[in-house]
PDB file of C-alpha atoms and ligand atoms in Angstrom:
ATOM      1  CA  MET A 113       0.012   1.013   7.873  1.00  0.00           C
ATOM      2  CA  ARG A 114       4.074   1.466   9.411  1.00  0.00           C
ATOM      3  CA  TRP A 115       6.319  -0.906   8.137  1.00  0.00           C
ATOM      4  CA  SER A 116       8.648  -2.425  10.566  1.00  0.00           C
ATOM      5  CA  SER A 117      12.432  -2.911   9.620  1.00  0.00           C
ATOM      6  CA  ARG A 118      11.826  -6.560   9.389  1.00  0.00           C
ATOM      7  CA  GLN A 119       8.614  -6.522   7.050  1.00  0.00           C
ATOM      8  CA  GLN A 120      10.264  -3.471   4.503  1.00  0.00           C
ATOM      9  CA  ALA A 121      13.460  -5.866   4.945  1.00  0.00           C
ATOM     10  CA  MET A 122      11.144  -9.490   3.460  1.00  0.00           C
ATOM     11  CA  LEU A 123       9.693  -7.463   1.274  1.00  0.00           C
ATOM     12  CA  GLN A 124      12.238  -5.701  -0.558  1.00  0.00           C
ATOM     13  CA  THR A 125      14.106  -9.429  -0.355  1.00  0.00           C
ATOM     14  CA  MET A 126      10.680 -10.601  -1.942  1.00  0.00           C
ATOM     15  CA  GLY A 127      11.023  -7.634  -4.661  1.00  0.00           C
ATOM     16  CA  LEU A 128       7.646  -6.442  -3.617  1.00  0.00           C
ATOM     17  CA  ARG A 129       6.801  -2.904  -2.991  1.00  0.00           C
ATOM     18  CA  LEU A 130       5.606  -1.430   0.518  1.00  0.00           C
ATOM     19  CA  TRP A 131       1.702  -1.116   1.146  1.00  0.00           C
ATOM     20  CA  SER A 132       0.505   1.773   2.925  1.00  0.00           C
ATOM     21  CA  ARG A 133      -3.341   1.921   4.581  1.00  0.00           C
ATOM     22  CA  ALA A 134      -2.256   5.917   4.122  1.00  0.00           C
ATOM     23  CA  ALA A 135      -0.725   5.367   0.549  1.00  0.00           C
ATOM     24  CA  SER A 136      -4.187   2.956  -0.299  1.00  0.00           C
ATOM     25  CA  THR A 137      -6.967   6.077   0.958  1.00  0.00           C
ATOM     26  CA  SER A 138      -6.160   8.787   0.613  1.00  0.00           C
ATOM     27  CA  SER A 139      -5.111  10.607  -3.431  1.00  0.00           C
ATOM     28  CA  LYS A 140      -2.929  13.495  -2.321  1.00  0.00           C
ATOM     29  CA  THR A 141       0.215  10.576  -0.727  1.00  0.00           C
ATOM     30  CA  PRO A 142       2.178   9.531  -3.325  1.00  0.00           C
ATOM     31  CA  ALA A 143       2.600   5.213  -3.565  1.00  0.00           C
ATOM     32  CA  PRO A 144       6.233   4.694  -1.931  1.00  0.00           C
ATOM     33  CA  THR A 145       7.707   2.969  -4.812  1.00  0.00           C
ATOM     34  CA  PRO A 146       6.874   2.832  -8.483  1.00  0.00           C
ATOM     35  CA  ALA A 147       4.314  -0.885  -8.687  1.00  0.00           C
ATOM     36  CA  PRO A 148       5.611  -3.054 -11.788  1.00  0.00           C
ATOM     37  CA  THR A 149       1.501  -3.350 -13.141  1.00  0.00           C
ATOM     38  CA  PRO A 150      -0.973  -1.030 -11.454  1.00  0.00           C
ATOM     39  CA  ALA A 151      -2.585  -1.293  -8.207  1.00  0.00           C
ATOM     40  CA  PRO A 152      -6.139  -1.985  -7.929  1.00  0.00           C
ATOM     41  CA  THR A 153      -7.524   1.912  -6.642  1.00  0.00           C
ATOM     42  CA  VAL A 154      -9.874   1.612  -4.013  1.00  0.00           C
ATOM     43  CA  THR A 155     -12.451   3.156  -6.479  1.00  0.00           C
ATOM     44  CA  ALA A 156     -11.841   0.081  -8.925  1.00  0.00           C
ATOM     45  CA  VAL A 157     -12.446  -2.302  -5.492  1.00  0.00           C
ATOM     46  CA  ALA A 158     -15.868  -0.660  -4.936  1.00  0.00           C
ATOM     47  CA  ALA A 159     -16.435  -0.530  -9.002  1.00  0.00           C
ATOM     48  CA  ALA A 160     -15.502  -3.773  -9.197  1.00  0.00           C
ATOM     49  CA  ALA A 161     -17.601  -5.648  -6.619  1.00  0.00           C
ATOM     50  CA  ALA A 162     -20.320  -4.849  -8.678  1.00  0.00           C
ATOM     51  CA  ALA A 163     -18.636  -7.068 -11.688  1.00  0.00           C
ATOM     52  CA  PRO A 164     -18.873 -11.256 -10.430  1.00  0.00           C
ATOM     53  CA  ALA A 165     -16.790 -13.491 -12.923  1.00  0.00           C
ATOM     54  CA  ALA A 166     -18.270 -15.463 -15.811  1.00  0.00           C
ATOM     55  CA  ARG A 167     -20.317 -18.654 -14.110  1.00  0.00           C
ATOM     56  CA  ARG A 168     -20.001 -21.776 -14.673  1.00  0.00           C
ATOM     57  CA  GLU A 169     -22.990 -23.439 -14.850  1.00  0.00           C
ATOM     58  CA  ALA A 170     -21.930 -26.855 -11.929  1.00  0.00           C
ATOM     59  CA  PRO A 171     -23.698 -30.115 -11.696  1.00  0.00           C
ATOM     60  CA  PRO A 172     -26.294 -29.720  -9.667  1.00  0.00           C
ATOM     61  CA  PRO A 173     -26.558 -32.147  -6.289  1.00  0.00           C
ATOM     62  CA  ALA A 174     -27.733 -34.831  -5.672  1.00  0.00           C
ATOM     63  CA  PRO A 175     -30.539 -35.700  -3.225  1.00  0.00           C
ATOM     64  CA  ALA A 176     -28.120 -36.868  -0.633  1.00  0.00           C
ATOM     65  CA  ALA A 177     -25.825 -34.631  -1.262  1.00  0.00           C
ATOM     66  CA  ASP A 178     -28.537 -32.183  -0.154  1.00  0.00           C
ATOM     67  CA  ALA A 179     -29.154 -34.087   2.661  1.00  0.00           C
ATOM     68  CA  ARG A 180     -25.499 -33.736   3.270  1.00  0.00           C
ATOM     69  CA  ALA A 181     -24.979 -30.703   3.187  1.00  0.00           C
ATOM     70  CA  ALA A 182     -28.011 -29.877   5.389  1.00  0.00           C
ATOM     71  CA  SER A 183     -26.388 -31.050   7.629  1.00  0.00           C
ATOM     72  CA  ILE A 184     -23.415 -29.714   8.061  1.00  0.00           C
ATOM     73  CA  GLU A 185     -24.843 -26.371   7.904  1.00  0.00           C
ATOM     74  CA  HIS A 186     -25.609 -26.871  11.488  1.00  0.00           C
ATOM     75  CA  LEU A 187     -22.376 -27.530  12.683  1.00  0.00           C
ATOM     76  CA  ASP A 188     -20.349 -25.599  15.775  1.00  0.00           C
ATOM     77  CA  TRP A 189     -16.621 -26.275  14.472  1.00  0.00           C
ATOM     78  CA  PRO A 190     -15.745 -28.980  17.334  1.00  0.00           C
ATOM     79  CA  ALA A 191     -18.154 -30.788  15.559  1.00  0.00           C
ATOM     80  CA  LEU A 192     -17.216 -29.658  12.446  1.00  0.00           C
ATOM     81  CA  ARG A 193     -13.449 -30.495  12.662  1.00  0.00           C
ATOM     82  CA  GLU A 194     -14.645 -34.021  13.965  1.00  0.00           C
ATOM     83  CA  ALA A 195     -16.557 -34.825  10.861  1.00  0.00           C
ATOM     84  CA  VAL A 196     -14.031 -33.989   8.480  1.00  0.00           C
ATOM     85  CA  ALA A 197     -11.762 -36.293  10.413  1.00  0.00           C
ATOM     86  CA  ALA A 198     -14.109 -38.917   9.858  1.00  0.00           C
ATOM     87  CA  CYS A 199     -15.541 -37.775   6.746  1.00  0.00           C
ATOM     88  CA  GLN A 200     -15.723 -40.906   3.587  1.00  0.00           C
ATOM     89  CA  ALA A 201     -17.510 -39.570   1.119  1.00  0.00           C
ATOM     90  CA  CYS A 202     -15.442 -39.830  -1.894  1.00  0.00           C
ATOM     91  CA  GLU A 203     -12.971 -41.394  -2.825  1.00  0.00           C
ATOM     92  CA  LEU A 204     -10.252 -39.527  -1.239  1.00  0.00           C
ATOM     93  CA  HIS A 205     -10.586 -40.705   1.895  1.00  0.00           C
ATOM     94  CA  ARG A 206      -9.487 -43.638   0.749  1.00  0.00           C
ATOM     95  CA  THR A 207      -6.049 -43.213   0.202  1.00  0.00           C
ATOM     96  CA  ARG A 208      -4.644 -39.813   3.015  1.00  0.00           C
ATOM     97  CA  ARG A 209      -2.711 -40.179   5.344  1.00  0.00           C
ATOM     98  CA  GLN A 210      -4.576 -37.010   7.098  1.00  0.00           C
ATOM     99  CA  PRO A 211      -7.712 -34.484   6.419  1.00  0.00           C
ATOM    100  CA  VAL A 212      -6.136 -31.178   6.114  1.00  0.00           C
ATOM    101  CA  PHE A 213      -9.258 -29.267   8.380  1.00  0.00           C
ATOM    102  CA  GLY A 214      -7.075 -25.872   7.825  1.00  0.00           C
ATOM    103  CA  VAL A 215      -5.849 -23.727  10.394  1.00  0.00           C
ATOM    104  CA  GLY A 216      -6.665 -20.170  12.348  1.00  0.00           C
ATOM    105  CA  HIS A 217      -7.600 -18.356  15.005  1.00  0.00           C
ATOM    106  CA  GLU A 218     -11.779 -18.902  14.237  1.00  0.00           C
ATOM    107  CA  ARG A 219     -12.835 -14.817  14.667  1.00  0.00           C
ATOM    108  CA  ALA A 220     -10.102 -14.238  11.863  1.00  0.00           C
ATOM    109  CA  HIS A 221     -10.857 -11.521   9.982  1.00  0.00           C
ATOM    110  CA  TRP A 222      -8.662 -13.218   6.969  1.00  0.00           C
ATOM    111  CA  MET A 223      -9.517 -16.000   5.279  1.00  0.00           C
ATOM    112  CA  VAL A 224      -6.704 -17.916   2.279  1.00  0.00           C
ATOM    113  CA  VAL A 225      -8.542 -19.772   0.902  1.00  0.00           C
ATOM    114  CA  GLY A 226      -5.932 -22.697  -1.753  1.00  0.00           C
ATOM    115  CA  GLU A 227      -6.151 -26.135  -3.460  1.00  0.00           C
ATOM    116  CA  ALA A 228      -5.657 -28.714  -1.939  1.00  0.00           C
ATOM    117  CA  PRO A 229      -3.122 -31.072   0.279  1.00  0.00           C
ATOM    118  CA  GLY A 230      -0.129 -31.908  -0.562  1.00  0.00           C
ATOM    119  CA  GLU A 231       2.118 -34.287   0.179  1.00  0.00           C
ATOM    120  CA  GLN A 232       3.643 -32.704   3.250  1.00  0.00           C
ATOM    121  CA  GLU A 233       0.291 -31.158   4.570  1.00  0.00           C
ATOM    122  CA  ASP A 234      -0.963 -34.948   4.218  1.00  0.00           C
ATOM    123  CA  LEU A 235       1.793 -35.886   6.128  1.00  0.00           C
ATOM    124  CA  GLN A 236       1.736 -33.151   8.536  1.00  0.00           C
ATOM    125  CA  GLY A 237      -2.306 -32.463   8.801  1.00  0.00           C
ATOM    126  CA  GLU A 238      -2.332 -28.496   8.286  1.00  0.00           C
ATOM    127  CA  PRO A 239      -2.297 -26.378   4.607  1.00  0.00           C
ATOM    128  CA  PHE A 240       0.303 -23.968   3.652  1.00  0.00           C
ATOM    129  CA  VAL A 241       3.628 -26.240   4.328  1.00  0.00           C
ATOM    130  CA  GLY A 242       6.577 -26.198   2.801  1.00  0.00           C
ATOM    131  CA  ALA A 243       8.420 -23.890  -0.145  1.00  0.00           C
ATOM    132  CA  ALA A 244       5.043 -22.521  -0.494  1.00  0.00           C
ATOM    133  CA  GLY A 245       4.085 -22.440   2.873  1.00  0.00           C
ATOM    134  CA  GLU A 246       6.659 -20.610   3.406  1.00  0.00           C
ATOM    135  CA  LEU A 247       6.195 -17.809   0.542  1.00  0.00           C
ATOM    136  CA  LEU A 248       2.346 -17.608   1.854  1.00  0.00           C
ATOM    137  CA  GLU A 249       3.959 -16.324   5.740  1.00  0.00           C
ATOM    138  CA  ARG A 250       6.304 -14.687   4.198  1.00  0.00           C
ATOM    139  CA  MET A 251       3.572 -12.308   2.400  1.00  0.00           C
ATOM    140  CA  LEU A 252       1.049 -12.057   5.101  1.00  0.00           C
ATOM    141  CA  ALA A 253       4.084 -11.249   7.542  1.00  0.00           C
ATOM    142  CA  ALA A 254       4.321  -8.209   5.819  1.00  0.00           C
ATOM    143  CA  LEU A 255       1.192  -7.408   6.263  1.00  0.00           C
ATOM    144  CA  ALA A 256       1.401  -8.118  10.073  1.00  0.00           C
ATOM    145  CA  LEU A 257      -0.978 -10.974   9.538  1.00  0.00           C
ATOM    146  CA  ARG A 258      -0.310 -14.208  11.421  1.00  0.00           C
ATOM    147  CA  ARG A 259      -2.243 -17.651  11.330  1.00  0.00           C
ATOM    148  CA  ALA A 260      -1.145 -19.083  14.358  1.00  0.00           C
ATOM    149  CA  VAL A 261      -4.195 -20.218  17.235  1.00  0.00           C
ATOM    150  CA  GLN A 262      -2.914 -18.363  19.965  1.00  0.00           C
ATOM    151  CA  GLY A 263      -0.729 -15.099  20.419  1.00  0.00           C
ATOM    152  CA  PRO A 264      -1.756 -11.316  21.333  1.00  0.00           C
ATOM    153  CA  GLU A 265      -2.657  -9.773  17.271  1.00  0.00           C
ATOM    154  CA  PRO A 266      -5.566  -8.376  18.024  1.00  0.00           C
ATOM    155  CA  GLU A 267      -8.311 -10.969  14.891  1.00  0.00           C
ATOM    156  CA  ALA A 268      -8.221  -8.168  12.491  1.00  0.00           C
ATOM    157  CA  GLN A 269      -4.287  -8.864  11.661  1.00  0.00           C
ATOM    158  CA  ARG A 270      -5.060 -13.207  12.073  1.00  0.00           C
ATOM    159  CA  VAL A 271      -5.596 -15.602   9.051  1.00  0.00           C
ATOM    160  CA  PHE A 272      -7.791 -19.184   9.081  1.00  0.00           C
ATOM    161  CA  ILE A 273      -6.349 -21.203   6.084  1.00  0.00           C
ATOM    162  CA  ALA A 274      -8.448 -23.992   4.601  1.00  0.00           C
ATOM    163  CA  ASN A 275      -8.524 -26.337   1.196  1.00  0.00           C
ATOM    164  CA  THR A 276     -10.897 -26.744  -1.485  1.00  0.00           C
ATOM    165  CA  LEU A 277     -10.056 -30.192  -0.994  1.00  0.00           C
ATOM    166  CA  LYS A 278      -8.845 -31.556   2.982  1.00  0.00           C
ATOM    167  CA  CYS A 279      -7.627 -34.781   0.668  1.00  0.00           C
ATOM    168  CA  ARG A 280      -4.600 -34.649  -0.894  1.00  0.00           C
ATOM    169  CA  PRO A 281      -5.082 -36.572  -4.786  1.00  0.00           C
ATOM    170  CA  PRO A 282      -3.172 -39.619  -4.823  1.00  0.00           C
ATOM    171  CA  ARG A 283       0.133 -38.089  -7.061  1.00  0.00           C
ATOM    172  CA  ASN A 284      -0.702 -34.593  -6.382  1.00  0.00           C
ATOM    173  CA  ARG A 285      -3.420 -34.595  -9.193  1.00  0.00           C
ATOM    174  CA  ASN A 286      -6.305 -31.730 -10.227  1.00  0.00           C
ATOM    175  CA  PRO A 287      -8.783 -32.478  -8.372  1.00  0.00           C
ATOM    176  CA  GLN A 288     -12.173 -34.308 -10.024  1.00  0.00           C
ATOM    177  CA  PRO A 289     -15.465 -32.212 -10.223  1.00  0.00           C
ATOM    178  CA  GLU A 290     -17.416 -34.703  -7.099  1.00  0.00           C
ATOM    179  CA  GLU A 291     -14.197 -34.866  -5.419  1.00  0.00           C
ATOM    180  CA  LEU A 292     -14.964 -31.097  -5.409  1.00  0.00           C
ATOM    181  CA  GLN A 293     -18.599 -30.608  -4.921  1.00  0.00           C
ATOM    182  CA  ALA A 294     -18.717 -33.408  -2.400  1.00  0.00           C
ATOM    183  CA  CYS A 295     -16.241 -31.430  -0.317  1.00  0.00           C
ATOM    184  CA  GLU A 296     -18.071 -28.668  -0.300  1.00  0.00           C
ATOM    185  CA  PRO A 297     -19.969 -28.171   2.424  1.00  0.00           C
ATOM    186  CA  PHE A 298     -17.254 -28.204   4.502  1.00  0.00           C
ATOM    187  CA  LEU A 299     -15.359 -25.221   3.263  1.00  0.00           C
ATOM    188  CA  VAL A 300     -19.005 -22.850   3.562  1.00  0.00           C
ATOM    189  CA  ARG A 301     -19.663 -23.693   6.581  1.00  0.00           C
ATOM    190  CA  GLN A 302     -16.020 -22.974   6.785  1.00  0.00           C
ATOM    191  CA  ILE A 303     -16.721 -19.322   5.965  1.00  0.00           C
ATOM    192  CA  ALA A 304     -19.910 -19.506   7.573  1.00  0.00           C
ATOM    193  CA  LEU A 305     -18.631 -19.778  11.272  1.00  0.00           C
ATOM    194  CA  LEU A 306     -15.920 -17.504   9.625  1.00  0.00           C
ATOM    195  CA  GLN A 307     -17.850 -14.550   8.769  1.00  0.00           C
ATOM    196  CA  PRO A 308     -13.846 -13.201   7.531  1.00  0.00           C
ATOM    197  CA  ARG A 309     -14.255  -9.741   6.276  1.00  0.00           C
ATOM    198  CA  VAL A 310     -12.306 -10.929   3.133  1.00  0.00           C
ATOM    199  CA  ILE A 311     -11.108 -14.618   1.371  1.00  0.00           C
ATOM    200  CA  LEU A 312      -8.113 -14.648  -0.498  1.00  0.00           C
ATOM    201  CA  ALA A 313      -8.703 -17.688  -3.449  1.00  0.00           C
ATOM    202  CA  MET A 314      -5.721 -18.740  -4.420  1.00  0.00           C
ATOM    203  CA  GLY A 315      -4.899 -20.759  -7.294  1.00  0.00           C
ATOM    204  CA  ARG A 316      -7.226 -22.089 -10.082  1.00  0.00           C
ATOM    205  CA  PHE A 317      -9.528 -25.169  -8.117  1.00  0.00           C
ATOM    206  CA  ALA A 318     -10.073 -22.429  -5.303  1.00  0.00           C
ATOM    207  CA  ILE A 319     -11.364 -20.482  -7.642  1.00  0.00           C
ATOM    208  CA  GLN A 320     -13.272 -23.137  -9.516  1.00  0.00           C
ATOM    209  CA  SER A 321     -15.204 -23.730  -6.886  1.00  0.00           C
ATOM    210  CA  LEU A 322     -15.892 -20.493  -5.303  1.00  0.00           C
ATOM    211  CA  LEU A 323     -17.076 -18.078  -8.519  1.00  0.00           C
ATOM    212  CA  GLN A 324     -18.195 -21.559 -10.812  1.00  0.00           C
ATOM    213  CA  SER A 325     -15.559 -19.724 -12.862  1.00  0.00           C
ATOM    214  CA  GLY A 326     -13.450 -21.175 -15.312  1.00  0.00           C
ATOM    215  CA  GLU A 327     -11.624 -18.532 -15.769  1.00  0.00           C
ATOM    216  CA  PRO A 328      -7.513 -17.628 -15.868  1.00  0.00           C
ATOM    217  CA  VAL A 329      -6.137 -16.422 -12.836  1.00  0.00           C
ATOM    218  CA  GLY A 330      -5.053 -13.886 -14.890  1.00  0.00           C
ATOM    219  CA  LYS A 331      -8.207 -12.159 -15.830  1.00  0.00           C
ATOM    220  CA  LEU A 332     -10.392 -12.696 -12.275  1.00  0.00           C
ATOM    221  CA  ARG A 333      -7.906 -10.416 -10.291  1.00  0.00           C
ATOM    222  CA  GLY A 334      -7.859  -6.919 -10.009  1.00  0.00           C
ATOM    223  CA  ARG A 335     -11.234  -6.380  -8.948  1.00  0.00           C
ATOM    224  CA  VAL A 336     -13.459  -7.526  -5.355  1.00  0.00           C
ATOM    225  CA  HIS A 337     -15.900 -10.886  -6.041  1.00  0.00           C
ATOM    226  CA  ARG A 338     -18.556 -11.463  -3.831  1.00  0.00           C
ATOM    227  CA  TYR A 339     -18.680 -15.031  -2.019  1.00  0.00           C
ATOM    228  CA  ARG A 340     -21.982 -15.385  -0.291  1.00  0.00           C
ATOM    229  CA  GLY A 341     -21.851 -11.738   0.938  1.00  0.00           C
ATOM    230  CA  VAL A 342     -18.193 -12.244   1.138  1.00  0.00           C
ATOM    231  CA  PRO A 343     -15.252  -9.392  -0.397  1.00  0.00           C
ATOM    232  CA  LEU A 344     -12.963 -12.593  -2.690  1.00  0.00           C
ATOM    233  CA  VAL A 345     -10.567 -11.911  -4.356  1.00  0.00           C
ATOM    234  CA  VAL A 346      -8.389 -13.696  -6.650  1.00  0.00           C
ATOM    235  CA  THR A 347      -4.735 -14.045  -6.961  1.00  0.00           C
ATOM    236  CA  TYR A 348      -1.798 -16.581  -7.429  1.00  0.00           C
ATOM    237  CA  HIS A 349      -1.212 -19.556  -5.520  1.00  0.00           C
ATOM    238  CA  PRO A 350       2.423 -19.952  -3.847  1.00  0.00           C
ATOM    239  CA  ALA A 351       3.070 -22.953  -5.341  1.00  0.00           C
ATOM    240  CA  TYR A 352       3.170 -20.739  -8.359  1.00  0.00           C
ATOM    241  CA  LEU A 353       4.649 -18.065  -7.717  1.00  0.00           C
ATOM    242  CA  LEU A 354       7.402 -20.343  -7.021  1.00  0.00           C
ATOM    243  CA  ARG A 355       7.806 -21.297 -10.085  1.00  0.00           C
ATOM    244  CA  ASN A 356       6.987 -17.688 -12.325  1.00  0.00           C
ATOM    245  CA  PRO A 357       8.838 -15.438 -10.294  1.00  0.00           C
ATOM    246  CA  ALA A 358       7.538 -12.435 -12.111  1.00  0.00           C
ATOM    247  CA  ASP A 359       4.264 -12.745 -10.789  1.00  0.00           C
ATOM    248  CA  LYS A 360       5.504 -11.858  -7.244  1.00  0.00           C
ATOM    249  CA  ALA A 361       4.558  -8.383  -7.440  1.00  0.00           C
ATOM    250  CA  ARG A 362       0.913  -9.093  -9.142  1.00  0.00           C
ATOM    251  CA  ALA A 363      -0.076 -11.215  -6.152  1.00  0.00           C
ATOM    252  CA  TRP A 364       1.535  -9.056  -3.871  1.00  0.00           C
ATOM    253  CA  ASP A 365      -0.917  -6.078  -5.703  1.00  0.00           C
ATOM    254  CA  ASP A 366      -4.085  -8.433  -5.111  1.00  0.00           C
ATOM    255  CA  LEU A 367      -2.575  -8.889  -1.438  1.00  0.00           C
ATOM    256  CA  CYS A 368      -3.042  -5.244  -0.677  1.00  0.00           C
ATOM    257  CA  LEU A 369      -6.243  -4.966  -2.624  1.00  0.00           C
ATOM    258  CA  ALA A 370      -7.383  -7.318  -0.721  1.00  0.00           C
ATOM    259  CA  ALA A 371      -6.112  -5.196   2.886  1.00  0.00           C
ATOM    260  CA  GLN A 372      -8.327  -2.760   0.954  1.00  0.00           C
ATOM    261  CA  VAL A 373     -10.844  -4.447   1.065  1.00  0.00           C
ATOM    262  CA  ALA A 374     -11.137  -5.267   5.140  1.00  0.00           C
ATOM    263  CA  GLN A 375      -9.755  -2.328   6.395  1.00  0.00           C
ATOM    264  CA  GLN A 376     -13.056  -1.106   4.884  1.00  0.00           C
ATOM    265  CA  ALA A 377     -15.442  -4.192   5.901  1.00  0.00           C
ATOM    266  CA  VAL A 378     -13.531  -3.061   9.781  1.00  0.00           C
ATOM    267  CA  GLN A 379     -13.671   0.868   8.950  1.00  0.00           C
ATOM    268  CA  GLN A 380     -17.487   0.019   8.043  1.00  0.00           C
ATOM    269  CA  VAL A 381     -18.553  -2.409  11.024  1.00  0.00           C
ATOM    270  CA  ALA A 382     -17.545   1.076  12.872  1.00  0.00           C
ATOM    271  CA  ALA A 383     -19.407   3.498  11.375  1.00  0.00           C
ATOM    272  CA  ASP A 384     -22.323   1.686  11.955  1.00  0.00           C
ATOM    273  CA  ARG A 385     -21.960   1.413  15.520  1.00  0.00           C
TER     274      ARG A 385
HETATM  275 FE1  SF4 B 509     -14.258 -35.888   2.714  1.00  0.00          FE
HETATM  276 FE2  SF4 B 509     -13.696 -34.341   1.300  1.00  0.00          FE
HETATM  277 FE3  SF4 B 509     -12.054 -35.555   1.889  1.00  0.00          FE
HETATM  278 FE4  SF4 B 509     -13.531 -36.382   0.116  1.00  0.00          FE
HETATM  279  S1  SF4 B 509     -12.025 -34.397   0.187  1.00  0.00           S
HETATM  280  S2  SF4 B 509     -13.332 -37.520   1.582  1.00  0.00           S
HETATM  281  S3  SF4 B 509     -15.376 -35.004   0.862  1.00  0.00           S
HETATM  282  S4  SF4 B 509     -13.141 -34.350   3.597  1.00  0.00           S
END
């Protein structure tokens, strides 16, 4: 990847090293700047893909929940949007201003999955707004990725952003297991419709939902997991990074790992043709 002067300035502002496609795929080319922590290698990507996270037992869904999930798994994008907008499957519908469906191009190669809407997301109806959203935007922009629905960028530079939970928990409390379970079919369907090349799971509850793992982010990051066949990389939530800026470098390494995975997927599709 060639870095524009704007992208380089952006990374320097964030205290992050440059990521290069050439550096990530050639052992002869040195990394431009030493990373604060070692970035995972392509070899590690392949090796780690076979090492799933420890699984946490989820309670079995009730038959009615099974029927609801089955009805959702055939919806197209417009019908799915309508279903989320009208959803009353958990108590959060009583206190939300509006559900937050997600934003981005419907054929984006990247999917970012966060946790639950906060106050601003609940007000604006869009995930990752405010200071945490701005940090995410800067990190994505440094990889030439955009969340915008419209624009000239190819699908490989598009990101679809969604939350695990579509409605804001009151006073931003932690999501409850039954709320996560009730909302899961919407995320499952979003992923099935999007068919992303890579999923970036941000934060504890996104990771718990997607990997059914109770392990901390620090133990799960740095390798490639799988969610229903889609490569998944774990990283810190931007809100956490705002409170713990020392971990921004690790988050950047995670994005670089996800970029390697997405690039490999594109190359694989081209080779299969
Ligand atoms: Fe429905 Fe999900 Fe909102 Fe609960 S959080 S009401 S399951 S959309």
